[in-house]
mmCIF file of C-alpha atoms (C1' of nucleotides) in Angstrom:
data_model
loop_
_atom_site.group_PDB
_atom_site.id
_atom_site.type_symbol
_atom_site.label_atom_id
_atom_site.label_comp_id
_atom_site.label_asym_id
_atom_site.label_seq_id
_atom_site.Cartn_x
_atom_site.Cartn_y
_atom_site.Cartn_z
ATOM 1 C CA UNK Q 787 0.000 0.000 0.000
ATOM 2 C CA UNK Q 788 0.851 3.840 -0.339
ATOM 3 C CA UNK Q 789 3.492 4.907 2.061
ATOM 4 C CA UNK Q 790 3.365 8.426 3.356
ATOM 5 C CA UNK Q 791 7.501 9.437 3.649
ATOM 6 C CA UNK Q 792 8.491 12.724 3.418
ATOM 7 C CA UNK Q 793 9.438 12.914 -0.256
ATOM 8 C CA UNK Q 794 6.153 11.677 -1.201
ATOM 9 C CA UNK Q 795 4.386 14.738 1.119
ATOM 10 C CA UNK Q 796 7.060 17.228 0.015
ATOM 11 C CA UNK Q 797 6.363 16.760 -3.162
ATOM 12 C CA UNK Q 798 2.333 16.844 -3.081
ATOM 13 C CA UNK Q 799 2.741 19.922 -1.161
ATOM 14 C CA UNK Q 800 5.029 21.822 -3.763
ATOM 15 C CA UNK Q 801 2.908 20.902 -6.487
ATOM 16 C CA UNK Q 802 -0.444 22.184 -4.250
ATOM 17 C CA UNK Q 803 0.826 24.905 -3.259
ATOM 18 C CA UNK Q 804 2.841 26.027 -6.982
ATOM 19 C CA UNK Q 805 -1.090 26.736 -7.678
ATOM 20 C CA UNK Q 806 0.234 26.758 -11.171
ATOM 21 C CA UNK Q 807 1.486 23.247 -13.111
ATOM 22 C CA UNK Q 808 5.235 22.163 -12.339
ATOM 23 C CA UNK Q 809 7.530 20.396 -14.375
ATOM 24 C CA UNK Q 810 9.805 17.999 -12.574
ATOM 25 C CA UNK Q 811 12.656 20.123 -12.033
ATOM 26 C CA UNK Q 812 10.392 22.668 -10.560
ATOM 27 C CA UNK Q 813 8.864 20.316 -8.024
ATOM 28 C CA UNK Q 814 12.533 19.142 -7.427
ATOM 29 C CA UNK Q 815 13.773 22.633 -6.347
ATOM 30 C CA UNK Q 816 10.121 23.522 -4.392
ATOM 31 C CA UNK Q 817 10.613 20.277 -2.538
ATOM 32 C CA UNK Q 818 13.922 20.507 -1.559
ATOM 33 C CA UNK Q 819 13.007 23.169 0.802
ATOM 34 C CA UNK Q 820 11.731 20.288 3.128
ATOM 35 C CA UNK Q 821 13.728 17.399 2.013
ATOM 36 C CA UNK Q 822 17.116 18.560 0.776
ATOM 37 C CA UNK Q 823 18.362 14.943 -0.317
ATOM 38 C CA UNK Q 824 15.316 14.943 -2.418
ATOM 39 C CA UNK Q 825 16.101 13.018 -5.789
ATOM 40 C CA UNK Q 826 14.738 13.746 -9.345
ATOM 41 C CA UNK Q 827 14.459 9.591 -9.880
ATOM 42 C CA UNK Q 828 11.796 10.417 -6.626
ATOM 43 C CA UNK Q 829 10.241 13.136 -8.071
ATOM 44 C CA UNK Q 830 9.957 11.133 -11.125
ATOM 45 C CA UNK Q 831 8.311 8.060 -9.491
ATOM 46 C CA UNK Q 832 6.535 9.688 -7.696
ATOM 47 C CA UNK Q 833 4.383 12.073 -9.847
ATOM 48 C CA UNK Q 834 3.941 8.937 -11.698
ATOM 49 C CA UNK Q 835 2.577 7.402 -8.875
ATOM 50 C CA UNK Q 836 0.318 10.466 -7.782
ATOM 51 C CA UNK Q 837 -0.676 10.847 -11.488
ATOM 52 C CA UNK Q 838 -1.869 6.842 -11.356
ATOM 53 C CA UNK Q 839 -3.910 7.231 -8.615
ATOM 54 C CA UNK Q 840 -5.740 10.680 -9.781
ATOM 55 C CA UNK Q 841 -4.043 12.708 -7.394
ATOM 56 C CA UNK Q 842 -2.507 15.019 -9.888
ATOM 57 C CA UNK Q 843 -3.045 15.659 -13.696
ATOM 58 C CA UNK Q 844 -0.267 15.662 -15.633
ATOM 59 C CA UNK Q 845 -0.518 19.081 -18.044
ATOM 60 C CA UNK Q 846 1.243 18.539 -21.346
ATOM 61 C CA UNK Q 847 0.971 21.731 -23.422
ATOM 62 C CA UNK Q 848 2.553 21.962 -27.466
ATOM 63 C CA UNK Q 849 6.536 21.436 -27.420
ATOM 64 C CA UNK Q 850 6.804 21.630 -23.714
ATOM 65 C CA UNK Q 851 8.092 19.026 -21.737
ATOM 66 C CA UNK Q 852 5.277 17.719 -18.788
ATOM 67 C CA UNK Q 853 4.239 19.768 -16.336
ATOM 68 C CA UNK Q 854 1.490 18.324 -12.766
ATOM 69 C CA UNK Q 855 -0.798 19.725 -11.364
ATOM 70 C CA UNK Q 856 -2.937 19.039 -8.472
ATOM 71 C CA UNK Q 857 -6.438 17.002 -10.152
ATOM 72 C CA UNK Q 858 -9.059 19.675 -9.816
ATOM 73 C CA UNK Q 859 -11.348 17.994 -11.340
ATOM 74 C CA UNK Q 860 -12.973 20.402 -13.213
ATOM 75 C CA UNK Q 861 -12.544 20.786 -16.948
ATOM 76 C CA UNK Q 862 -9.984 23.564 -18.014
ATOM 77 C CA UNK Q 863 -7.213 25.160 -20.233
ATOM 78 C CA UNK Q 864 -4.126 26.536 -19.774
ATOM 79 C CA UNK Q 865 -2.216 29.716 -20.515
ATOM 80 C CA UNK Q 866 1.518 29.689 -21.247
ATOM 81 C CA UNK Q 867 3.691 33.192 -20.805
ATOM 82 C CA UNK Q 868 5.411 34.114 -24.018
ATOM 83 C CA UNK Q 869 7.768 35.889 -21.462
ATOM 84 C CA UNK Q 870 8.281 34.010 -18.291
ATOM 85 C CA UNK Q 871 7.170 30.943 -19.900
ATOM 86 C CA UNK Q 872 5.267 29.508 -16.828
ATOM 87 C CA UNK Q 873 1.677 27.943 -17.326
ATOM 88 C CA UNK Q 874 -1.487 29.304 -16.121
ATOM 89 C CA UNK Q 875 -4.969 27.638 -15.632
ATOM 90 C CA UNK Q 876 -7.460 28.821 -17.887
ATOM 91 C CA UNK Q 877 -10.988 27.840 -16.282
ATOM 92 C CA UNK Q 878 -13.163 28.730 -19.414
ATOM 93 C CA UNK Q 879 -13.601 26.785 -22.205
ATOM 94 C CA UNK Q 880 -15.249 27.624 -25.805
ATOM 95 C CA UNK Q 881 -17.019 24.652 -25.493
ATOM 96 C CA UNK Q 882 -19.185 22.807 -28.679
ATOM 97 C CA UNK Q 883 -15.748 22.204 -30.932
ATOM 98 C CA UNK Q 884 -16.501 18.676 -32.132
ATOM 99 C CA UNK Q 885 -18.459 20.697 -35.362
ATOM 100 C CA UNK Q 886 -14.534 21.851 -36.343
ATOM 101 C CA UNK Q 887 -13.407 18.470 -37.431
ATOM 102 C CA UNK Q 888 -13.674 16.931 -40.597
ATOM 103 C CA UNK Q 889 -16.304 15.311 -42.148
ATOM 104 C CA UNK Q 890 -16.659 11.408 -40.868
ATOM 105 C CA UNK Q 891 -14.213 12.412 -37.857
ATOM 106 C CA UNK Q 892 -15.681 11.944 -34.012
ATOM 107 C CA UNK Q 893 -14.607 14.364 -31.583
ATOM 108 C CA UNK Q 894 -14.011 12.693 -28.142
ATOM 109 C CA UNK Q 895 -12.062 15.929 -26.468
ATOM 110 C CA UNK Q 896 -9.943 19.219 -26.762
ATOM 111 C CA UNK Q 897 -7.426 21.094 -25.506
ATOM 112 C CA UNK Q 898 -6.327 24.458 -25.515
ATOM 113 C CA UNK Q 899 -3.373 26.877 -24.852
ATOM 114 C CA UNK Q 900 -3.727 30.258 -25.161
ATOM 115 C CA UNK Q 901 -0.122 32.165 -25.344
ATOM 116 C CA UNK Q 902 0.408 35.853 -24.172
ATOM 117 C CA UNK Q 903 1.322 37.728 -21.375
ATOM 118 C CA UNK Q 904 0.626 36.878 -17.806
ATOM 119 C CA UNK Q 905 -0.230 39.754 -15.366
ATOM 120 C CA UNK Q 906 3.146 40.151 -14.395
ATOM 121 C CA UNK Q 907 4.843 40.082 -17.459
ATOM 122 C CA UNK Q 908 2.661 42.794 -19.468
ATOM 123 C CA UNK Q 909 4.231 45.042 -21.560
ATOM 124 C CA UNK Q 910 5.100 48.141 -19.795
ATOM 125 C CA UNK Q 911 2.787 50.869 -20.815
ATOM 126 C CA UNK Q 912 2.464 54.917 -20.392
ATOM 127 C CA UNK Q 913 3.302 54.655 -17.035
ATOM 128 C CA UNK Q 914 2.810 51.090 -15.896
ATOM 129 C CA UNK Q 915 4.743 49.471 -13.405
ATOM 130 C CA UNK Q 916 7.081 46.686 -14.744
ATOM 131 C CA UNK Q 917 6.520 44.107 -12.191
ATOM 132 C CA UNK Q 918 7.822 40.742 -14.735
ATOM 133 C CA UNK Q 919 10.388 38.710 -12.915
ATOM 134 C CA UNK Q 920 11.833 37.868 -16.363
ATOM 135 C CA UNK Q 921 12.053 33.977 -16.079
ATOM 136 C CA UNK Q 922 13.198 32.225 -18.345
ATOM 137 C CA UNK Q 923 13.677 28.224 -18.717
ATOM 138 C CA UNK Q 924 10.597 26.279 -16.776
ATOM 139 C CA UNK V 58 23.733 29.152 -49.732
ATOM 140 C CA UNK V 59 21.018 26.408 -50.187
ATOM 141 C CA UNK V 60 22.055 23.440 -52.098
ATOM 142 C CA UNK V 61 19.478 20.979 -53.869
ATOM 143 C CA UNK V 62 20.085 17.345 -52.858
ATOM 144 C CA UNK V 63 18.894 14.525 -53.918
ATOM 145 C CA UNK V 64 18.646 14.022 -49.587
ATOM 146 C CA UNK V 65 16.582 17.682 -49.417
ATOM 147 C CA UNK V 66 14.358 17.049 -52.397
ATOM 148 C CA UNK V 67 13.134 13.402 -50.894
ATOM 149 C CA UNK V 68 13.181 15.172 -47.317
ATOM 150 C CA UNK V 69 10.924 18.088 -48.342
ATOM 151 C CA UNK V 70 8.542 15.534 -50.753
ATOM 152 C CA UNK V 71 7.929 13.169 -47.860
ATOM 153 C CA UNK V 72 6.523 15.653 -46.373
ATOM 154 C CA UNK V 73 4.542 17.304 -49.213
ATOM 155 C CA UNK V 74 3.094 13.900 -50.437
ATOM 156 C CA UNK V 75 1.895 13.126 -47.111
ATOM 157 C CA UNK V 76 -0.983 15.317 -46.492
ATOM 158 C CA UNK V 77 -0.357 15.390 -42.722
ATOM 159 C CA UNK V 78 1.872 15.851 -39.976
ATOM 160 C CA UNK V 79 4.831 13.813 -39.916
ATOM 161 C CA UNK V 80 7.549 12.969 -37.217
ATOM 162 C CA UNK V 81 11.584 12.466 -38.010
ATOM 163 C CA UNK V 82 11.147 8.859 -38.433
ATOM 164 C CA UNK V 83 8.279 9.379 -40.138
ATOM 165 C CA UNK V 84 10.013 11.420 -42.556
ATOM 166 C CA UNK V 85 12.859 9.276 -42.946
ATOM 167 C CA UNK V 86 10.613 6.418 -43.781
ATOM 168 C CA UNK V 87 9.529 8.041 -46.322
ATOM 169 C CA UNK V 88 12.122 9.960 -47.994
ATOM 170 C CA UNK V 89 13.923 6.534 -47.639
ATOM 171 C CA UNK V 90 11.708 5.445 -51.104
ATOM 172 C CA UNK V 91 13.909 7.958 -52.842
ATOM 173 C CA UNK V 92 16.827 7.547 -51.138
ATOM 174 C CA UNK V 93 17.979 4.493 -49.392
ATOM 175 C CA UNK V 94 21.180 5.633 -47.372
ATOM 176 C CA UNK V 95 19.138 8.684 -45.991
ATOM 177 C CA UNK V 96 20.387 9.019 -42.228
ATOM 178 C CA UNK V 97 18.269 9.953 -39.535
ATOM 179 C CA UNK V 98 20.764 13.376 -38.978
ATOM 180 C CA UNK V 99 20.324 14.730 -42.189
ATOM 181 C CA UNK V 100 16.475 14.223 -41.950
ATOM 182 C CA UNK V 101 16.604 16.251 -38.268
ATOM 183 C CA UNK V 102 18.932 18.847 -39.990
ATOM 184 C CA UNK V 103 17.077 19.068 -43.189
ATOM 185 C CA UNK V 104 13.960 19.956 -41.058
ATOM 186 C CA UNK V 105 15.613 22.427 -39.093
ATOM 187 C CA UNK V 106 16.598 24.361 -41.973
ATOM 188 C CA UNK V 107 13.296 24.047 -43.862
ATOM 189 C CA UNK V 108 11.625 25.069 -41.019
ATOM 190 C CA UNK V 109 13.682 28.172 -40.327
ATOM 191 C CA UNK V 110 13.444 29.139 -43.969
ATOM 192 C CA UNK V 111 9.617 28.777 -43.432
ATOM 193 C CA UNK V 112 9.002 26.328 -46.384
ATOM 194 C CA UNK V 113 7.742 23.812 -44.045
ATOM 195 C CA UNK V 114 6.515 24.356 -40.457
ATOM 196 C CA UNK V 115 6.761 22.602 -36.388
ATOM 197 C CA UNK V 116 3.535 21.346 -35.173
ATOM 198 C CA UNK V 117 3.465 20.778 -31.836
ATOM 199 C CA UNK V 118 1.312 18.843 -29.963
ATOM 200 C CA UNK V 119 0.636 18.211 -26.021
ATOM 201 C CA UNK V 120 2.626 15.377 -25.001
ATOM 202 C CA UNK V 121 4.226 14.834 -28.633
ATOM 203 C CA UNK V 122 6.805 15.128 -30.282
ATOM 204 C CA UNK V 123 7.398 17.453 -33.131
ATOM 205 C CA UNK V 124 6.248 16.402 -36.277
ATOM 206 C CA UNK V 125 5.916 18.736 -39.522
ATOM 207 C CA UNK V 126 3.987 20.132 -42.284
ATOM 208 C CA UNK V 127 4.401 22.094 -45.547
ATOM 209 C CA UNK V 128 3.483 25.852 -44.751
ATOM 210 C CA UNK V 129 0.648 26.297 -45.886
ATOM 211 C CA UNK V 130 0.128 29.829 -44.537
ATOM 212 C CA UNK V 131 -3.565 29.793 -43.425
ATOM 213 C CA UNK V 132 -4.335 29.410 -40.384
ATOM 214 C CA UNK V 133 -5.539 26.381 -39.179
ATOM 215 C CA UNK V 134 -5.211 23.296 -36.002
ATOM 216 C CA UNK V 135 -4.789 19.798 -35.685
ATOM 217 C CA UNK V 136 -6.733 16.350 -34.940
ATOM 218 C CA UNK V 137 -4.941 13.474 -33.138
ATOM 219 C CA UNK V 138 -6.725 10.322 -33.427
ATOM 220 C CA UNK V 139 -6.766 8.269 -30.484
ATOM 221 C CA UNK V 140 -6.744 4.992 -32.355
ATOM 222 C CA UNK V 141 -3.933 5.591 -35.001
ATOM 223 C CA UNK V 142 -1.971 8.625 -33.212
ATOM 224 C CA UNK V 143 -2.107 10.168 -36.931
ATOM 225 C CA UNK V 144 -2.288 13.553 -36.561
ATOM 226 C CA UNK V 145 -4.486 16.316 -39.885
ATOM 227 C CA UNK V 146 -5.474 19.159 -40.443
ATOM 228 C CA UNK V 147 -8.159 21.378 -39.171
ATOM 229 C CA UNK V 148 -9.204 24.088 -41.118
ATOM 230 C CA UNK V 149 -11.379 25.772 -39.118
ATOM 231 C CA UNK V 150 -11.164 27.897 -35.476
ATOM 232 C CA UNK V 151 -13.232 28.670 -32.648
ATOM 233 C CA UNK V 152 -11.939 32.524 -33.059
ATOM 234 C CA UNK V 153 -12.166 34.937 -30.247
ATOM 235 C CA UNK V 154 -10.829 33.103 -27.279
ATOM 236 C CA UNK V 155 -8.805 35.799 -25.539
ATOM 237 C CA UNK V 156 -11.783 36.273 -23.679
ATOM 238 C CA UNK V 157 -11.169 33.038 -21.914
ATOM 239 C CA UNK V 158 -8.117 34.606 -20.243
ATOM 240 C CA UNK V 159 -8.081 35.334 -16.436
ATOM 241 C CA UNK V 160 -8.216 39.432 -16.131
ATOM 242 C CA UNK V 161 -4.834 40.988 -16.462
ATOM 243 C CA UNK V 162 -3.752 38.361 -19.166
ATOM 244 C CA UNK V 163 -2.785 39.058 -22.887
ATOM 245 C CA UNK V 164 -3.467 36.538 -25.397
ATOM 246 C CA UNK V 165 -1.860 36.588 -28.375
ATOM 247 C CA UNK V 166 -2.172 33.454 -29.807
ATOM 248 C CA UNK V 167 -3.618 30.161 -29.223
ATOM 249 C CA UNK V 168 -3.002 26.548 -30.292
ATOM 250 C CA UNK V 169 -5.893 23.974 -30.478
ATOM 251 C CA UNK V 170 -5.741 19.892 -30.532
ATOM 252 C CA UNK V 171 -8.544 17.935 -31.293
ATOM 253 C CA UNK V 172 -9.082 14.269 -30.217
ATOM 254 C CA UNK V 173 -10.945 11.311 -31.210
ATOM 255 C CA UNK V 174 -11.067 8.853 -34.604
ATOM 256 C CA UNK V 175 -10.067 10.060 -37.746
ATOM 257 C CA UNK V 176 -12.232 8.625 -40.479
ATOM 258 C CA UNK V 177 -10.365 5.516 -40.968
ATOM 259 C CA UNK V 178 -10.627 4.595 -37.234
ATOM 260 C CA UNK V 179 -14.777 4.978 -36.684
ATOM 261 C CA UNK V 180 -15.463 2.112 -34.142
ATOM 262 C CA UNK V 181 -17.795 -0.356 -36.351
ATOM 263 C CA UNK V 182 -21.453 0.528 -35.756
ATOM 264 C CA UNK V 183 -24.342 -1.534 -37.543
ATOM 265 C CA UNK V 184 -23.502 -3.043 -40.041
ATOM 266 C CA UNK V 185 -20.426 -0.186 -40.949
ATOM 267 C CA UNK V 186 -17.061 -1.514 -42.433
ATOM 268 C CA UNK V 187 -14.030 -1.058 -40.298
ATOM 269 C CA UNK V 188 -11.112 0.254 -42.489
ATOM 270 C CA UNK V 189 -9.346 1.357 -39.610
ATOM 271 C CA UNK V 190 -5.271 0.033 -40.218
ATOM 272 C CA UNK V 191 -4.802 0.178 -36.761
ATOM 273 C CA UNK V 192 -1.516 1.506 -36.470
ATOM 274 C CA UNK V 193 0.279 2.847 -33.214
ATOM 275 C CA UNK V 194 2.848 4.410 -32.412
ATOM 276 C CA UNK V 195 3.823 7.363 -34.702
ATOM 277 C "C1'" DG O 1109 10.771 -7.216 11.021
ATOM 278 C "C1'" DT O 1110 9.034 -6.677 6.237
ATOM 279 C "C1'" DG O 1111 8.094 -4.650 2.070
ATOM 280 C "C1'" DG O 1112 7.578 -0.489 -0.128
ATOM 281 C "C1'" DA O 1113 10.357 3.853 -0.956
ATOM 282 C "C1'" DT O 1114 14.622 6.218 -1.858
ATOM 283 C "C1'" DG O 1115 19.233 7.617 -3.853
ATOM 284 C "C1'" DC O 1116 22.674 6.720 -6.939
ATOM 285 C "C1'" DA O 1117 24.265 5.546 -11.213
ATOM 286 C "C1'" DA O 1118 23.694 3.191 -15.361
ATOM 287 C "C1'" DA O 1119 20.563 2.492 -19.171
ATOM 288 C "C1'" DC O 1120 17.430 4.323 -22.695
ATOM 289 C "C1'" DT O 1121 15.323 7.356 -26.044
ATOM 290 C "C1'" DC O 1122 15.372 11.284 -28.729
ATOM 291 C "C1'" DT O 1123 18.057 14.969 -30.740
ATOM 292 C "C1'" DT O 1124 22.347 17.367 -31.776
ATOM 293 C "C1'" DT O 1125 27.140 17.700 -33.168
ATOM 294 C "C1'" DG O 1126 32.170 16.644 -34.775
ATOM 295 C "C1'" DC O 1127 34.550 14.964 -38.510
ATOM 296 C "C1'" DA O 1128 36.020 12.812 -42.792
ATOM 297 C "C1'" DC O 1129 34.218 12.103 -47.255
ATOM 298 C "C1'" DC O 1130 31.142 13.283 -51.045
ATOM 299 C "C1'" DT O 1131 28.358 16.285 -54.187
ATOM 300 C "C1'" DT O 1132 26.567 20.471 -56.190
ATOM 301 C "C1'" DG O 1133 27.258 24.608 -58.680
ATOM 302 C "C1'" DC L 1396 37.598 23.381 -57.266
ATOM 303 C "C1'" DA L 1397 35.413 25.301 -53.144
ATOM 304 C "C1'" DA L 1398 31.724 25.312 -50.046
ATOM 305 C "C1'" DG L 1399 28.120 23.135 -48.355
ATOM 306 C "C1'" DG L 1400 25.823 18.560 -47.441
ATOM 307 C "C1'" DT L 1401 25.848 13.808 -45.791
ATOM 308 C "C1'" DG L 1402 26.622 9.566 -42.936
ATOM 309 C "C1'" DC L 1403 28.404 7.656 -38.988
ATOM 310 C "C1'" DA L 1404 29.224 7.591 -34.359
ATOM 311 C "C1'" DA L 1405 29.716 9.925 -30.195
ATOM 312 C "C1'" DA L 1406 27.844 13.402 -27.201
ATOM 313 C "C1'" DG L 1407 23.893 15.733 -24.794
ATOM 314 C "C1'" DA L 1408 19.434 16.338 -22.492
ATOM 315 C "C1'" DG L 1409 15.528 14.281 -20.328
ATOM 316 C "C1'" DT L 1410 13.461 10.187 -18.305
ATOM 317 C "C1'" DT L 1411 13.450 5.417 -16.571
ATOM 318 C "C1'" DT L 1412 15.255 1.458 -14.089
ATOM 319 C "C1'" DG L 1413 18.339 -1.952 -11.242
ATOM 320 C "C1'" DC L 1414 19.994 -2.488 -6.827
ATOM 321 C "C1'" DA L 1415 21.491 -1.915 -2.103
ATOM 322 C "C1'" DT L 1416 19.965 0.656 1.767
ATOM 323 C "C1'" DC L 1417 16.491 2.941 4.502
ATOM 324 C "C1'" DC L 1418 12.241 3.749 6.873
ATOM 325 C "C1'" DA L 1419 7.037 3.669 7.624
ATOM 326 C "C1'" DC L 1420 3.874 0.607 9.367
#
DNA sequence: GTGGATGCAAACTCTTTGCACCTTG
DNA sequence: CAAGGTGCAAAGAGTTTGCATCCAC
């Protein structure tokens, strides 16, 4: 049965409280902060594990490498920073797309990334603060 | 400046000829037809180039790796059958989504994937003829 | 005390790159 | 003939796995 060790709660935590999705690396380095020894092969096997049992929901978005998040349950979307490159949720949803698809193809389900500018990354305007942390990587 | 190989020429008609999306080993596959001794390098630099001088174009979907497509120009998204793991062409877009954004976001752009079976892959209903090839992987 | 969990390092897969040889213009 | 292109094999990056040790139950 499901142990509960400190990797494996270090890790749910730093994925719940990201409140955005985390690739592996990130949930390595938000981790760490409670389990210093913490290793990626865990973090790995682990978000596997979670991901199994419907704990988490892995988010894959176009060209980017996996990213969890914790299973809301609800449908949604996600938003990707063109800037910082971190990944929002996006809880709308144009709904009714099956009529886009070719004739004689079934639509079963969608998904959607919008790209842009987060709040803290917007362009700086007349007089706007600049608040973008300018991350890059992620 | 740009040299036309036999290696380029089979590289770029793969691609043409095949209507949809298609991965490196895809490609090489392929191009193979016309020639044999075509490595798997060439075909990942051949792409890079093609793509960069915009003659052909990444498509990127969640969870996949890149495959690509002749530029067509128009906009447009993609279908990923869930039997075959083919991936077309959908000409056609829901249009106005940055409303979907959380306030404070910019959208600039948005990608859309489509799921479900293509034509070839229909799950037989009464009496319906299955000419799905059943391939995975891809 | 036992079996699942962890950490390390090696293995794997996919993609990129160095280098000698070949081909196009 | 010169410059760019190609094939092979090795190198990288990201992810998975074998194994001895550790720890939750």
């Amino acid at each position: 049965m499901e142990r509960s060790t400190r990797q494996r709660t270090s890790i749910r935590d730093a994925i719940r409280d990201a409140g955005r999705p985390l690739g592996p690396v990130e949930i390595l380095e938000a981790a760490r902060g409670a389990v210093p020894a913490l290793s990626l092969a865990t973090v790995y096997r682990t978000v596997r594990r979670l991901a199994e049992s419907g704990e988490i929901q892995a988010v894959t978005l176009p060209g980017e490498s996996v990213r969890y998040e914790i299973a809301g349950g609800t449908h949604h979307h996600h938003f990707q920073c063109t800037a910082c490159s971190r990944v929002f949720d996006v809880h709308a949803c144009p709904g009714n797309l099956a009529r886009l698809a070719p004739e004689g193809f079934t639509v079963e389900d969608h998904e959607l990334t919008l790209y842009g500018r987060c709040r803290e990354c917007q362009p700086a305007r007349r007089g706007a603060k600049r608040g973008a942390p300018g991350r890059a990587g992620g």
